[in-house]
Amino acid sequence: MTSIAIASGKGGAGKTSVSAALARYLGPSAVLADCDVDAANALIAMGATELSRSDYSSGDGYVIYSSRCTGCGECARACRFGAIVSDSGTFRIDEALCERCGLCQDVCPSAALVTEQKHGGYLALSSTACGSILSHAELVPGEDTSGKLVRKVRVQADEQAKQRGADFVLIDAPPGIGCPVIASLSGVGLAVVVMEAGRSGMSDAARLFTLLSDMKIPSVVVINKSGLDPEMDKEARQTAEDARAPIVAQLPFDARFRASTEAGEAWTDAADPWVREQAQSLCEAILQRTRSMS
Ligand code: SF4
Ligand code: SF4
């Protein structure tokens, strides 16, 4: 089984479109893991139907039992994060500000602060229109345990791939280079970096290449939205060359790609034959590279 991560330092570079195209191209021989747990949208791109969903607990949090609280305010004075607020004398914890340090519990003279498992979102499994399986999740806003949930998405995808005898696990990584990205990339055999041919796209991709190099993960590059500025295209190719990442495809900036995406199509199944052809060549080039590495 081969794990391929599709990543980009920047959001909106075309990562999910490339992931969906590859997943549709491979059909049931791939399981797709949408690791962008803060803004999962592979479900839409893949036309998927949810099969199962389970609650995700993000760990212990703190709540104030109003029946025990005397309103002394010790906890609010102790909290360095301003997370304990009083609504007309009734104390409560603002989840968005709480860092779960536990100090309030230590100082409360009435044992009114108790620990509780916090609902952090959900983990789900869906079937897609092309017969493959999608592992995905959603974190509740303000939760900071995205790396842990990404790990669960990946474990579930690996289990599904084993059960179904799939050859590939495709990982749609979140944007950026933080903890959830590291959790998405760890242990993969190849990273496909989708890089926009523009200043911010190249700058963010360069940071991602540094991370990939530190993690010793080989990478290939898909340059997206090329052809707008020859100088930018040249710089994008140079960025890939500096990272020693072969360019497997260069997709032109073309309204037909956007029309296909807006129609809810995976590019490999686009009604427009030109989009279909571009996407199929892209998928074949990525798989060719994967085969040559094994
Ligand atoms: S320290 Fe305890 S009793 Fe005092 S306000 Fe806070 S929760 Fe209530
Ligand atoms: S756990 Fe820490 S951060 Fe959260 S409310 Fe209590 S003192 Fe403040």
Coordinates of C-alpha atoms and ligand atoms in Angstrom, one line a residue:
M1 CA 0.0 0.0 0.0
T2 CA 1.4 3.4 -1.0
S3 CA 0.5 6.7 0.8
I4 CA 0.5 9.8 -1.4
A5 CA -0.1 13.2 0.2
I6 CA -1.3 16.1 -1.8
A7 CA -0.2 19.3 -0.1
S8 CA 0.4 23.0 -0.7
G9 CA 1.8 25.7 1.5
K10 CA -1.1 27.9 0.6
G11 CA -4.9 27.4 0.6
G12 CA -6.8 27.6 -2.7
A13 CA -3.8 26.3 -4.8
G14 CA -5.9 23.5 -6.2
K15 CA -4.9 20.7 -3.8
T16 CA -8.4 19.3 -3.3
S17 CA -9.1 19.4 -7.0
V18 CA -5.9 17.4 -7.7
S19 CA -6.7 15.0 -4.8
A20 CA -10.3 14.4 -6.1
A21 CA -9.0 13.9 -9.7
L22 CA -6.5 11.3 -8.5
A23 CA -9.1 9.6 -6.3
R24 CA -11.6 9.4 -9.2
Y25 CA -8.9 8.2 -11.5
L26 CA -7.9 5.3 -9.2
G27 CA -11.5 4.5 -8.2
P28 CA -11.8 1.6 -5.6
S29 CA -8.1 1.0 -5.6
A30 CA -7.6 4.1 -3.5
V31 CA -9.0 5.4 -0.1
L32 CA -9.0 9.1 0.2
A33 CA -8.3 10.8 3.6
D34 CA -9.4 14.4 3.8
C35 CA -7.0 15.7 6.5
D36 CA -8.1 19.3 6.3
V37 CA -10.2 18.9 9.5
D38 CA -10.8 22.6 9.9
A39 CA -12.3 23.0 6.4
A40 CA -13.0 19.6 4.9
N41 CA -14.5 19.8 1.4
A42 CA -13.4 16.6 -0.3
L43 CA -16.9 15.4 0.6
I44 CA -18.3 17.9 -1.9
A45 CA -15.6 17.4 -4.5
M46 CA -16.1 13.6 -4.5
G47 CA -19.9 13.6 -4.4
A48 CA -19.8 11.4 -1.3
T49 CA -22.5 10.0 0.8
E50 CA -21.9 9.6 4.5
L51 CA -21.9 6.0 5.8
S52 CA -21.0 6.5 9.5
R53 CA -20.1 9.1 12.0
S54 CA -18.7 9.0 15.5
D55 CA -18.1 11.7 18.1
Y56 CA -14.5 12.9 18.6
S57 CA -13.5 13.8 22.1
S58 CA -10.7 16.3 22.3
G59 CA -9.8 15.5 25.9
D60 CA -10.5 16.9 29.3
G61 CA -12.0 20.4 29.6
Y62 CA -13.3 22.3 32.6
V63 CA -16.8 23.3 33.5
I64 CA -18.3 25.2 36.5
Y65 CA -21.1 23.4 38.4
S66 CA -23.3 26.3 39.2
S67 CA -25.0 24.5 42.1
R68 CA -21.6 24.4 43.9
C69 CA -20.3 27.8 42.9
T70 CA -20.6 30.5 45.5
G71 CA -19.5 33.3 43.1
C72 CA -16.3 34.2 45.1
G73 CA -14.5 34.9 41.8
E74 CA -11.2 33.3 42.9
C75 CA -11.1 31.3 39.6
A76 CA -11.5 34.4 37.4
R77 CA -8.8 36.2 39.3
A78 CA -6.4 33.3 38.9
C79 CA -7.0 32.6 35.2
R80 CA -4.3 34.3 33.1
F81 CA -6.2 33.9 29.9
G82 CA -9.3 35.8 30.9
A83 CA -11.3 32.7 30.1
I84 CA -13.6 32.9 33.1
V85 CA -16.4 35.4 32.7
S86 CA -19.2 36.4 35.0
D87 CA -22.7 36.9 33.5
S88 CA -24.6 38.9 36.1
G89 CA -22.7 37.1 38.9
T90 CA -22.9 33.6 37.3
F91 CA -19.4 32.3 36.4
R92 CA -18.7 30.3 33.3
I93 CA -15.7 29.3 31.1
D94 CA -15.3 30.8 27.7
E95 CA -14.2 27.7 25.7
A96 CA -12.5 29.8 23.0
L97 CA -10.1 31.3 25.5
C98 CA -9.5 28.4 27.9
E99 CA -6.1 26.8 27.6
R100 CA -7.0 23.9 29.9
C101 CA -4.2 24.6 32.4
G102 CA -6.4 23.5 35.4
L103 CA -5.4 26.4 37.7
C104 CA -9.0 27.4 38.3
Q105 CA -9.7 24.0 39.6
D106 CA -6.8 24.2 42.0
V107 CA -7.9 27.6 43.5
C108 CA -11.7 27.0 43.7
P109 CA -12.6 26.6 47.4
S110 CA -15.9 24.9 46.6
A111 CA -14.9 22.1 44.3
A112 CA -17.2 23.7 41.7
L113 CA -14.8 23.2 38.8
V114 CA -14.8 19.7 37.3
T115 CA -13.2 18.1 34.4
E116 CA -15.3 16.8 31.5
Q117 CA -14.6 15.1 28.2
K118 CA -15.1 17.8 25.6
H119 CA -16.9 17.3 22.3
G120 CA -14.3 18.2 19.7
G121 CA -16.0 17.3 16.5
Y122 CA -16.7 14.1 14.6
L123 CA -14.9 11.4 12.5
A124 CA -16.8 10.1 9.5
L125 CA -16.6 7.6 6.7
S126 CA -18.3 8.1 3.3
S127 CA -18.7 6.3 0.0
T128 CA -18.0 8.2 -3.2
A129 CA -19.6 8.1 -6.6
C130 CA -16.6 6.3 -8.1
G131 CA -16.8 3.4 -5.5
S132 CA -13.9 4.5 -3.3
I133 CA -14.1 5.4 0.4
L134 CA -13.5 8.7 2.0
S135 CA -12.2 9.2 5.6
H136 CA -12.9 12.6 6.9
A137 CA -13.6 14.7 10.0
E138 CA -14.6 18.1 11.3
L139 CA -13.2 19.9 14.2
V140 CA -15.5 22.3 16.1
P141 CA -14.5 25.9 15.8
G142 CA -11.8 27.1 18.3
E143 CA -10.6 23.5 19.0
D144 CA -6.8 23.2 19.0
T145 CA -6.3 19.4 18.7
S146 CA -6.4 19.2 14.9
G147 CA -3.2 17.1 14.8
K148 CA -4.9 14.4 16.9
L149 CA -8.0 14.3 14.8
V150 CA -5.9 14.2 11.6
R151 CA -4.2 11.1 13.0
K152 CA -7.6 9.5 13.5
V153 CA -8.6 10.3 9.9
R154 CA -5.4 8.6 8.7
V155 CA -5.7 5.6 10.9
Q156 CA -9.3 5.1 9.7
A157 CA -8.2 5.4 6.1
D158 CA -5.4 2.9 6.5
E159 CA -7.8 0.4 8.1
Q160 CA -10.2 0.8 5.3
A161 CA -7.5 0.4 2.7
K162 CA -6.4 -2.9 4.3
Q163 CA -9.9 -4.2 4.6
R164 CA -10.7 -3.4 1.0
G165 CA -7.3 -4.4 -0.5
A166 CA -6.8 -0.9 -1.8
D167 CA -3.3 -0.1 -3.3
F168 CA -3.3 3.6 -2.4
V169 CA -4.2 5.9 0.4
L170 CA -4.4 9.5 -0.9
I171 CA -4.1 12.2 1.7
D172 CA -5.6 15.6 1.1
A173 CA -3.4 17.6 3.5
P174 CA -4.4 20.9 5.1
P175 CA -2.7 24.1 3.9
G176 CA 0.3 25.6 5.8
I177 CA 3.1 23.8 7.6
G178 CA 1.8 23.5 11.2
C179 CA 0.9 20.4 13.3
P180 CA -2.0 19.2 11.3
V181 CA 0.2 19.2 8.1
I182 CA 3.0 17.3 9.9
A183 CA 0.4 14.8 11.1
S184 CA -0.9 14.5 7.5
L185 CA 2.6 14.0 6.0
S186 CA 4.2 11.6 8.5
G187 CA 5.2 8.3 6.9
V188 CA 3.9 9.0 3.4
G189 CA 5.8 7.7 0.4
L190 CA 5.4 10.7 -1.8
A191 CA 4.2 14.3 -1.5
V192 CA 2.6 16.0 -4.5
V193 CA 3.1 19.7 -3.9
V194 CA 0.5 21.8 -5.8
M195 CA 2.1 25.2 -6.3
E196 CA 0.5 28.3 -7.8
A197 CA 2.7 30.2 -10.2
G198 CA 2.5 33.4 -8.1
R199 CA 4.7 35.1 -5.5
S200 CA 2.7 33.9 -2.4
G201 CA 2.2 30.4 -3.8
M202 CA 5.9 30.0 -4.4
S203 CA 6.9 31.5 -1.0
D204 CA 4.5 29.1 0.8
A205 CA 5.6 26.1 -1.3
A206 CA 9.3 26.9 -0.4
R207 CA 8.4 26.6 3.3
L208 CA 6.6 23.3 2.6
F209 CA 9.7 22.0 0.7
T210 CA 11.8 22.7 3.8
L211 CA 9.4 20.7 6.0
L212 CA 9.4 17.9 3.5
S213 CA 13.2 17.8 3.3
D214 CA 13.3 17.7 7.2
M215 CA 10.9 14.9 7.2
K216 CA 12.8 13.1 4.4
I217 CA 9.8 12.8 2.1
P218 CA 10.3 12.8 -1.6
S219 CA 8.1 15.2 -3.6
V220 CA 6.9 16.1 -7.0
V221 CA 5.4 19.3 -8.2
V222 CA 2.2 20.3 -10.0
I223 CA 2.4 23.9 -11.1
N224 CA -1.1 25.3 -11.2
K225 CA -2.5 28.4 -12.9
S226 CA 0.6 28.8 -15.1
G227 CA 0.8 30.9 -18.3
L228 CA -0.3 34.2 -16.8
D229 CA 3.2 35.6 -16.4
P230 CA 6.2 33.9 -18.1
E231 CA 8.5 35.3 -15.5
M232 CA 6.5 33.8 -12.6
D233 CA 6.4 30.5 -14.5
K234 CA 10.1 30.5 -14.7
E235 CA 10.5 31.3 -11.0
A236 CA 8.0 28.5 -10.2
R237 CA 10.1 26.0 -12.1
Q238 CA 13.2 27.3 -10.4
T239 CA 11.6 26.9 -6.9
A240 CA 10.8 23.2 -7.8
E241 CA 14.3 22.7 -9.1
D242 CA 15.9 24.2 -5.9
A243 CA 13.8 21.7 -3.9
R244 CA 14.9 18.9 -6.2
A245 CA 11.3 18.1 -6.8
P246 CA 10.5 17.0 -10.4
I247 CA 7.6 18.8 -12.1
V248 CA 5.0 16.2 -13.2
A249 CA 2.5 18.7 -14.6
Q250 CA 2.0 22.3 -15.4
L251 CA -1.7 23.2 -15.6
P252 CA -2.5 26.4 -17.4
F253 CA -4.7 29.1 -15.9
D254 CA -7.9 28.3 -17.9
A255 CA -11.6 29.1 -17.3
R256 CA -12.4 25.5 -18.2
F257 CA -10.8 24.2 -15.0
R258 CA -12.8 26.6 -12.9
A259 CA -16.1 25.8 -14.8
S260 CA -15.5 22.1 -14.2
T261 CA -14.9 22.6 -10.5
E262 CA -17.9 24.9 -10.2
A263 CA -20.0 22.2 -11.9
G264 CA -19.0 19.8 -9.1
E265 CA -17.0 17.6 -11.4
A266 CA -13.8 15.8 -10.6
W267 CA -11.5 17.0 -13.4
T268 CA -10.9 13.4 -14.6
D269 CA -14.6 13.0 -15.2
A270 CA -15.2 16.5 -16.6
A271 CA -17.7 16.9 -19.4
D272 CA -15.1 19.0 -21.2
P273 CA -12.7 16.6 -23.0
W274 CA -9.8 19.0 -22.7
V275 CA -10.1 19.2 -18.9
R276 CA -10.4 15.4 -18.8
E277 CA -7.3 14.9 -20.9
Q278 CA -5.2 17.3 -18.8
A279 CA -6.3 15.6 -15.5
Q280 CA -5.7 12.1 -16.8
S281 CA -2.2 13.1 -17.9
L282 CA -1.6 14.6 -14.5
C283 CA -2.7 11.5 -12.7
E284 CA -0.7 9.2 -15.0
A285 CA 2.4 11.3 -14.4
I286 CA 2.0 11.1 -10.6
L287 CA 1.5 7.4 -10.7
Q288 CA 4.4 6.9 -13.1
R289 CA 6.6 8.7 -10.5
T290 CA 5.2 6.5 -7.7
R291 CA 5.9 3.3 -9.7
S292 CA 9.5 4.4 -10.5
M293 CA 10.1 4.8 -6.7
S294 CA 9.0 1.4 -5.7
Ligands
SF4_1 S1 -13.6 29.8 42.4 FE1 -15.2 28.2 42.5 S2 -16.8 29.0 43.8 FE2 -15.5 30.8 43.3 S3 -16.4 31.7 41.5 FE3 -15.0 30.2 40.7 S4 -16.1 28.3 40.4 FE4 -17.3 29.6 41.7
SF4_2 S1 -8.3 25.8 32.8 FE1 -6.8 27.5 32.9 S2 -7.3 28.7 31.1 FE2 -9.0 27.4 31.4 S3 -10.4 28.7 32.6 FE3 -9.2 27.4 34.1 S4 -7.5 28.7 34.6 FE4 -8.4 29.6 32.8

